[in-house]
Amino acid sequence: MGNRTLAILKPDSVRKNHIGDIIKMILQAGFKIKGMKMIKMTKESAKVFYFIHKDRAFYNDLVEYMTSGHCIPMALEKENAVTEFRKLIGATDPTQADEGTVRKLYAKDKAENAVHGSDSDDNAEIEIAHFFSTQELI
Ligand code: CMP
């Protein structure tokens, strides 16, 4: 099991001032923040990041949403980080998310769902490298 994952506090979380509460949940769940920055993704960066979804009907809307404001990518460390973080954030669709999860508390719907979490150890490393150089990581 890997010990790193990539989280993004998405533009809706930044706009609604939920970032402090979400970061608190992440720290209280035992994750260490190894890298963090606030950025506005370019269209090119968002298209590459979500390339796996390029054939999905929601791809263009997803790129628009992710570039609609600032977001906060974070490199997180914990044992079994990918699975543990996905437990903390809950299902993509907040109506399906468990009580007390980040998405249950803060997501609007399947699209504007407050946070991103990597879905595998391999993708976690690719996604961390998408946002962070080695010098930017503790
Ligand atoms: P994320 O975990 O970042 O991974 C892919 C993103 O695509 C997802 O969160 C949502 O923001 C978005 N997404 C996934 N499924 C749908 C859907 N059915 N409709 C709209 N957006 C979606």
PDB file of N, CA, C and O in Angstrom, residues 47-88:
ATOM      1  N   LYS A  47      -7.452  19.755 -18.510  1.00  0.00           N
ATOM      2  CA  LYS A  47      -7.723  18.734 -19.545  1.00  0.00           C
ATOM      3  C   LYS A  47      -6.785  17.550 -19.387  1.00  0.00           C
ATOM      4  O   LYS A  47      -7.200  16.402 -19.518  1.00  0.00           O
ATOM      5  N   VAL A  48      -5.531  17.828 -19.103  1.00  0.00           N
ATOM      6  CA  VAL A  48      -4.557  16.737 -18.911  1.00  0.00           C
ATOM      7  C   VAL A  48      -4.877  15.967 -17.634  1.00  0.00           C
ATOM      8  O   VAL A  48      -4.900  14.735 -17.615  1.00  0.00           O
ATOM      9  N   PHE A  49      -5.155  16.709 -16.563  1.00  0.00           N
ATOM     10  CA  PHE A  49      -5.406  16.056 -15.272  1.00  0.00           C
ATOM     11  C   PHE A  49      -6.584  15.087 -15.364  1.00  0.00           C
ATOM     12  O   PHE A  49      -6.553  13.997 -14.791  1.00  0.00           O
ATOM     13  N   TYR A  50      -7.630  15.490 -16.078  1.00  0.00           N
ATOM     14  CA  TYR A  50      -8.844  14.659 -16.171  1.00  0.00           C
ATOM     15  C   TYR A  50      -8.950  13.934 -17.516  1.00  0.00           C
ATOM     16  O   TYR A  50     -10.051  13.549 -17.919  1.00  0.00           O
ATOM     17  N   PHE A  51      -7.808  13.716 -18.180  1.00  0.00           N
ATOM     18  CA  PHE A  51      -7.811  13.104 -19.506  1.00  0.00           C
ATOM     19  C   PHE A  51      -8.531  11.757 -19.536  1.00  0.00           C
ATOM     20  O   PHE A  51      -9.199  11.416 -20.527  1.00  0.00           O
ATOM     21  N   ILE A  52      -8.450  11.033 -18.432  1.00  0.00           N
ATOM     22  CA  ILE A  52      -9.104   9.713 -18.348  1.00  0.00           C
ATOM     23  C   ILE A  52     -10.623   9.826 -18.578  1.00  0.00           C
ATOM     24  O   ILE A  52     -11.275   8.865 -18.998  1.00  0.00           O
ATOM     25  N   HIS A  53     -11.186  11.007 -18.319  1.00  0.00           N
ATOM     26  CA  HIS A  53     -12.636  11.225 -18.479  1.00  0.00           C
ATOM     27  C   HIS A  53     -12.982  11.901 -19.805  1.00  0.00           C
ATOM     28  O   HIS A  53     -14.107  12.364 -19.986  1.00  0.00           O
ATOM     29  N   LYS A  54     -12.022  11.952 -20.750  1.00  0.00           N
ATOM     30  CA  LYS A  54     -12.213  12.779 -21.960  1.00  0.00           C
ATOM     31  C   LYS A  54     -13.439  12.388 -22.792  1.00  0.00           C
ATOM     32  O   LYS A  54     -13.987  13.226 -23.496  1.00  0.00           O
ATOM     33  N   ASP A  55     -13.855  11.126 -22.696  1.00  0.00           N
ATOM     34  CA  ASP A  55     -15.004  10.694 -23.500  1.00  0.00           C
ATOM     35  C   ASP A  55     -16.327  10.781 -22.741  1.00  0.00           C
ATOM     36  O   ASP A  55     -17.369  10.417 -23.279  1.00  0.00           O
ATOM     37  N   ARG A  56     -16.276  11.214 -21.498  1.00  0.00           N
ATOM     38  CA  ARG A  56     -17.508  11.297 -20.699  1.00  0.00           C
ATOM     39  C   ARG A  56     -18.269  12.578 -21.050  1.00  0.00           C
ATOM     40  O   ARG A  56     -17.672  13.604 -21.398  1.00  0.00           O
ATOM     41  N   ALA A  57     -19.598  12.496 -20.940  1.00  0.00           N
ATOM     42  CA  ALA A  57     -20.449  13.640 -21.298  1.00  0.00           C
ATOM     43  C   ALA A  57     -20.123  14.872 -20.448  1.00  0.00           C
ATOM     44  O   ALA A  57     -20.282  16.003 -20.903  1.00  0.00           O
ATOM     45  N   PHE A  58     -19.633  14.644 -19.224  1.00  0.00           N
ATOM     46  CA  PHE A  58     -19.404  15.774 -18.318  1.00  0.00           C
ATOM     47  C   PHE A  58     -18.006  16.385 -18.438  1.00  0.00           C
ATOM     48  O   PHE A  58     -17.681  17.324 -17.708  1.00  0.00           O
ATOM     49  N   TYR A  59     -17.167  15.886 -19.381  1.00  0.00           N
ATOM     50  CA  TYR A  59     -15.751  16.309 -19.433  1.00  0.00           C
ATOM     51  C   TYR A  59     -15.587  17.823 -19.602  1.00  0.00           C
ATOM     52  O   TYR A  59     -14.857  18.471 -18.841  1.00  0.00           O
ATOM     53  N   ASN A  60     -16.292  18.412 -20.580  1.00  0.00           N
ATOM     54  CA  ASN A  60     -16.119  19.855 -20.818  1.00  0.00           C
ATOM     55  C   ASN A  60     -16.583  20.679 -19.618  1.00  0.00           C
ATOM     56  O   ASN A  60     -15.928  21.652 -19.222  1.00  0.00           O
ATOM     57  N   ASP A  61     -17.719  20.260 -19.029  1.00  0.00           N
ATOM     58  CA  ASP A  61     -18.222  20.968 -17.837  1.00  0.00           C
ATOM     59  C   ASP A  61     -17.238  20.834 -16.680  1.00  0.00           C
ATOM     60  O   ASP A  61     -17.043  21.776 -15.902  1.00  0.00           O
ATOM     61  N   LEU A  62     -16.632  19.650 -16.567  1.00  0.00           N
ATOM     62  CA  LEU A  62     -15.653  19.414 -15.494  1.00  0.00           C
ATOM     63  C   LEU A  62     -14.444  20.348 -15.651  1.00  0.00           C
ATOM     64  O   LEU A  62     -13.989  20.963 -14.670  1.00  0.00           O
ATOM     65  N   VAL A  63     -13.961  20.486 -16.885  1.00  0.00           N
ATOM     66  CA  VAL A  63     -12.822  21.377 -17.145  1.00  0.00           C
ATOM     67  C   VAL A  63     -13.214  22.830 -16.832  1.00  0.00           C
ATOM     68  O   VAL A  63     -12.458  23.574 -16.192  1.00  0.00           O
ATOM     69  N   GLU A  64     -14.436  23.224 -17.247  1.00  0.00           N
ATOM     70  CA  GLU A  64     -14.908  24.596 -16.959  1.00  0.00           C
ATOM     71  C   GLU A  64     -14.959  24.841 -15.451  1.00  0.00           C
ATOM     72  O   GLU A  64     -14.497  25.871 -14.951  1.00  0.00           O
ATOM     73  N   TYR A  65     -15.541  23.893 -14.741  1.00  0.00           N
ATOM     74  CA  TYR A  65     -15.694  24.022 -13.284  1.00  0.00           C
ATOM     75  C   TYR A  65     -14.342  24.082 -12.576  1.00  0.00           C
ATOM     76  O   TYR A  65     -14.105  24.945 -11.719  1.00  0.00           O
ATOM     77  N   MET A  66     -13.423  23.208 -12.963  1.00  0.00           N
ATOM     78  CA  MET A  66     -12.126  23.166 -12.282  1.00  0.00           C
ATOM     79  C   MET A  66     -11.278  24.399 -12.578  1.00  0.00           C
ATOM     80  O   MET A  66     -10.318  24.677 -11.850  1.00  0.00           O
ATOM     81  N   THR A  67     -11.638  25.131 -13.654  1.00  0.00           N
ATOM     82  CA  THR A  67     -10.889  26.349 -13.990  1.00  0.00           C
ATOM     83  C   THR A  67     -11.706  27.610 -13.670  1.00  0.00           C
ATOM     84  O   THR A  67     -11.313  28.703 -14.047  1.00  0.00           O
ATOM     85  N   SER A  68     -12.817  27.434 -12.955  1.00  0.00           N
ATOM     86  CA  SER A  68     -13.722  28.568 -12.690  1.00  0.00           C
ATOM     87  C   SER A  68     -13.254  29.434 -11.521  1.00  0.00           C
ATOM     88  O   SER A  68     -13.841  30.476 -11.245  1.00  0.00           O
ATOM     89  N   GLY A  69     -12.250  28.995 -10.808  1.00  0.00           N
ATOM     90  CA  GLY A  69     -11.739  29.746  -9.667  1.00  0.00           C
ATOM     91  C   GLY A  69     -10.506  29.050  -9.131  1.00  0.00           C
ATOM     92  O   GLY A  69     -10.028  28.086  -9.735  1.00  0.00           O
ATOM     93  N   HIS A  70     -10.029  29.542  -7.998  1.00  0.00           N
ATOM     94  CA  HIS A  70      -8.834  28.928  -7.418  1.00  0.00           C
ATOM     95  C   HIS A  70      -9.170  27.591  -6.748  1.00  0.00           C
ATOM     96  O   HIS A  70     -10.298  27.375  -6.304  1.00  0.00           O
ATOM     97  N   CYS A  71      -8.166  26.742  -6.705  1.00  0.00           N
ATOM     98  CA  CYS A  71      -8.311  25.474  -5.999  1.00  0.00           C
ATOM     99  C   CYS A  71      -7.013  25.213  -5.223  1.00  0.00           C
ATOM    100  O   CYS A  71      -6.024  25.943  -5.394  1.00  0.00           O
ATOM    101  N   ILE A  72      -7.050  24.202  -4.353  1.00  0.00           N
ATOM    102  CA  ILE A  72      -5.894  23.929  -3.491  1.00  0.00           C
ATOM    103  C   ILE A  72      -5.484  22.466  -3.616  1.00  0.00           C
ATOM    104  O   ILE A  72      -6.079  21.597  -2.970  1.00  0.00           O
ATOM    105  N   PRO A  73      -4.504  22.185  -4.465  1.00  0.00           N
ATOM    106  CA  PRO A  73      -3.955  20.827  -4.495  1.00  0.00           C
ATOM    107  C   PRO A  73      -3.090  20.587  -3.251  1.00  0.00           C
ATOM    108  O   PRO A  73      -2.378  21.492  -2.806  1.00  0.00           O
ATOM    109  N   MET A  74      -3.178  19.375  -2.719  1.00  0.00           N
ATOM    110  CA  MET A  74      -2.406  19.006  -1.533  1.00  0.00           C
ATOM    111  C   MET A  74      -1.838  17.600  -1.715  1.00  0.00           C
ATOM    112  O   MET A  74      -2.572  16.693  -2.126  1.00  0.00           O
ATOM    113  N   ALA A  75      -0.568  17.440  -1.399  1.00  0.00           N
ATOM    114  CA  ALA A  75       0.021  16.106  -1.334  1.00  0.00           C
ATOM    115  C   ALA A  75      -0.063  15.656   0.117  1.00  0.00           C
ATOM    116  O   ALA A  75       0.426  16.344   1.014  1.00  0.00           O
ATOM    117  N   LEU A  76      -0.748  14.534   0.338  1.00  0.00           N
ATOM    118  CA  LEU A  76      -1.010  14.068   1.703  1.00  0.00           C
ATOM    119  C   LEU A  76      -0.316  12.745   1.962  1.00  0.00           C
ATOM    120  O   LEU A  76      -0.194  11.908   1.062  1.00  0.00           O
ATOM    121  N   GLU A  77       0.088  12.557   3.213  1.00  0.00           N
ATOM    122  CA  GLU A  77       0.768  11.317   3.592  1.00  0.00           C
ATOM    123  C   GLU A  77       0.057  10.670   4.784  1.00  0.00           C
ATOM    124  O   GLU A  77      -0.278  11.336   5.769  1.00  0.00           O
ATOM    125  N   LYS A  78      -0.159   9.380   4.650  1.00  0.00           N
ATOM    126  CA  LYS A  78      -0.698   8.560   5.745  1.00  0.00           C
ATOM    127  C   LYS A  78      -0.569   7.112   5.280  1.00  0.00           C
ATOM    128  O   LYS A  78      -0.574   6.861   4.069  1.00  0.00           O
ATOM    129  N   GLU A  79      -0.496   6.179   6.192  1.00  0.00           N
ATOM    130  CA  GLU A  79      -0.479   4.779   5.766  1.00  0.00           C
ATOM    131  C   GLU A  79      -1.768   4.480   5.010  1.00  0.00           C
ATOM    132  O   GLU A  79      -2.855   4.873   5.445  1.00  0.00           O
ATOM    133  N   ASN A  80      -1.638   3.807   3.870  1.00  0.00           N
ATOM    134  CA  ASN A  80      -2.812   3.450   3.060  1.00  0.00           C
ATOM    135  C   ASN A  80      -3.605   4.702   2.667  1.00  0.00           C
ATOM    136  O   ASN A  80      -4.843   4.745   2.764  1.00  0.00           O
ATOM    137  N   ALA A  81      -2.863   5.733   2.223  1.00  0.00           N
ATOM    138  CA  ALA A  81      -3.433   7.076   2.050  1.00  0.00           C
ATOM    139  C   ALA A  81      -4.608   7.141   1.071  1.00  0.00           C
ATOM    140  O   ALA A  81      -5.608   7.823   1.347  1.00  0.00           O
ATOM    141  N   VAL A  82      -4.500   6.447  -0.064  1.00  0.00           N
ATOM    142  CA  VAL A  82      -5.556   6.555  -1.083  1.00  0.00           C
ATOM    143  C   VAL A  82      -6.890   6.092  -0.510  1.00  0.00           C
ATOM    144  O   VAL A  82      -7.905   6.802  -0.573  1.00  0.00           O
ATOM    145  N   THR A  83      -6.897   4.902   0.079  1.00  0.00           N
ATOM    146  CA  THR A  83      -8.137   4.338   0.627  1.00  0.00           C
ATOM    147  C   THR A  83      -8.640   5.168   1.804  1.00  0.00           C
ATOM    148  O   THR A  83      -9.836   5.454   1.917  1.00  0.00           O
ATOM    149  N   GLU A  84      -7.714   5.547   2.690  1.00  0.00           N
ATOM    150  CA  GLU A  84      -8.114   6.313   3.881  1.00  0.00           C
ATOM    151  C   GLU A  84      -8.709   7.673   3.488  1.00  0.00           C
ATOM    152  O   GLU A  84      -9.680   8.128   4.080  1.00  0.00           O
ATOM    153  N   PHE A  85      -8.120   8.303   2.452  1.00  0.00           N
ATOM    154  CA  PHE A  85      -8.648   9.612   2.064  1.00  0.00           C
ATOM    155  C   PHE A  85     -10.009   9.470   1.396  1.00  0.00           C
ATOM    156  O   PHE A  85     -10.913  10.283   1.619  1.00  0.00           O
ATOM    157  N   ARG A  86     -10.169   8.413   0.589  1.00  0.00           N
ATOM    158  CA  ARG A  86     -11.472   8.216  -0.060  1.00  0.00           C
ATOM    159  C   ARG A  86     -12.556   7.927   0.977  1.00  0.00           C
ATOM    160  O   ARG A  86     -13.712   8.310   0.805  1.00  0.00           O
ATOM    161  N   LYS A  87     -12.173   7.266   2.084  1.00  0.00           N
ATOM    162  CA  LYS A  87     -13.132   7.048   3.177  1.00  0.00           C
ATOM    163  C   LYS A  87     -13.538   8.390   3.790  1.00  0.00           C
ATOM    164  O   LYS A  87     -14.702   8.624   4.091  1.00  0.00           O
ATOM    165  N   LEU A  88     -12.545   9.247   3.980  1.00  0.00           N
ATOM    166  CA  LEU A  88     -12.800  10.551   4.615  1.00  0.00           C
ATOM    167  C   LEU A  88     -13.703  11.430   3.753  1.00  0.00           C
ATOM    168  O   LEU A  88     -14.564  12.149   4.273  1.00  0.00           O
TER     169      LEU A  88
END
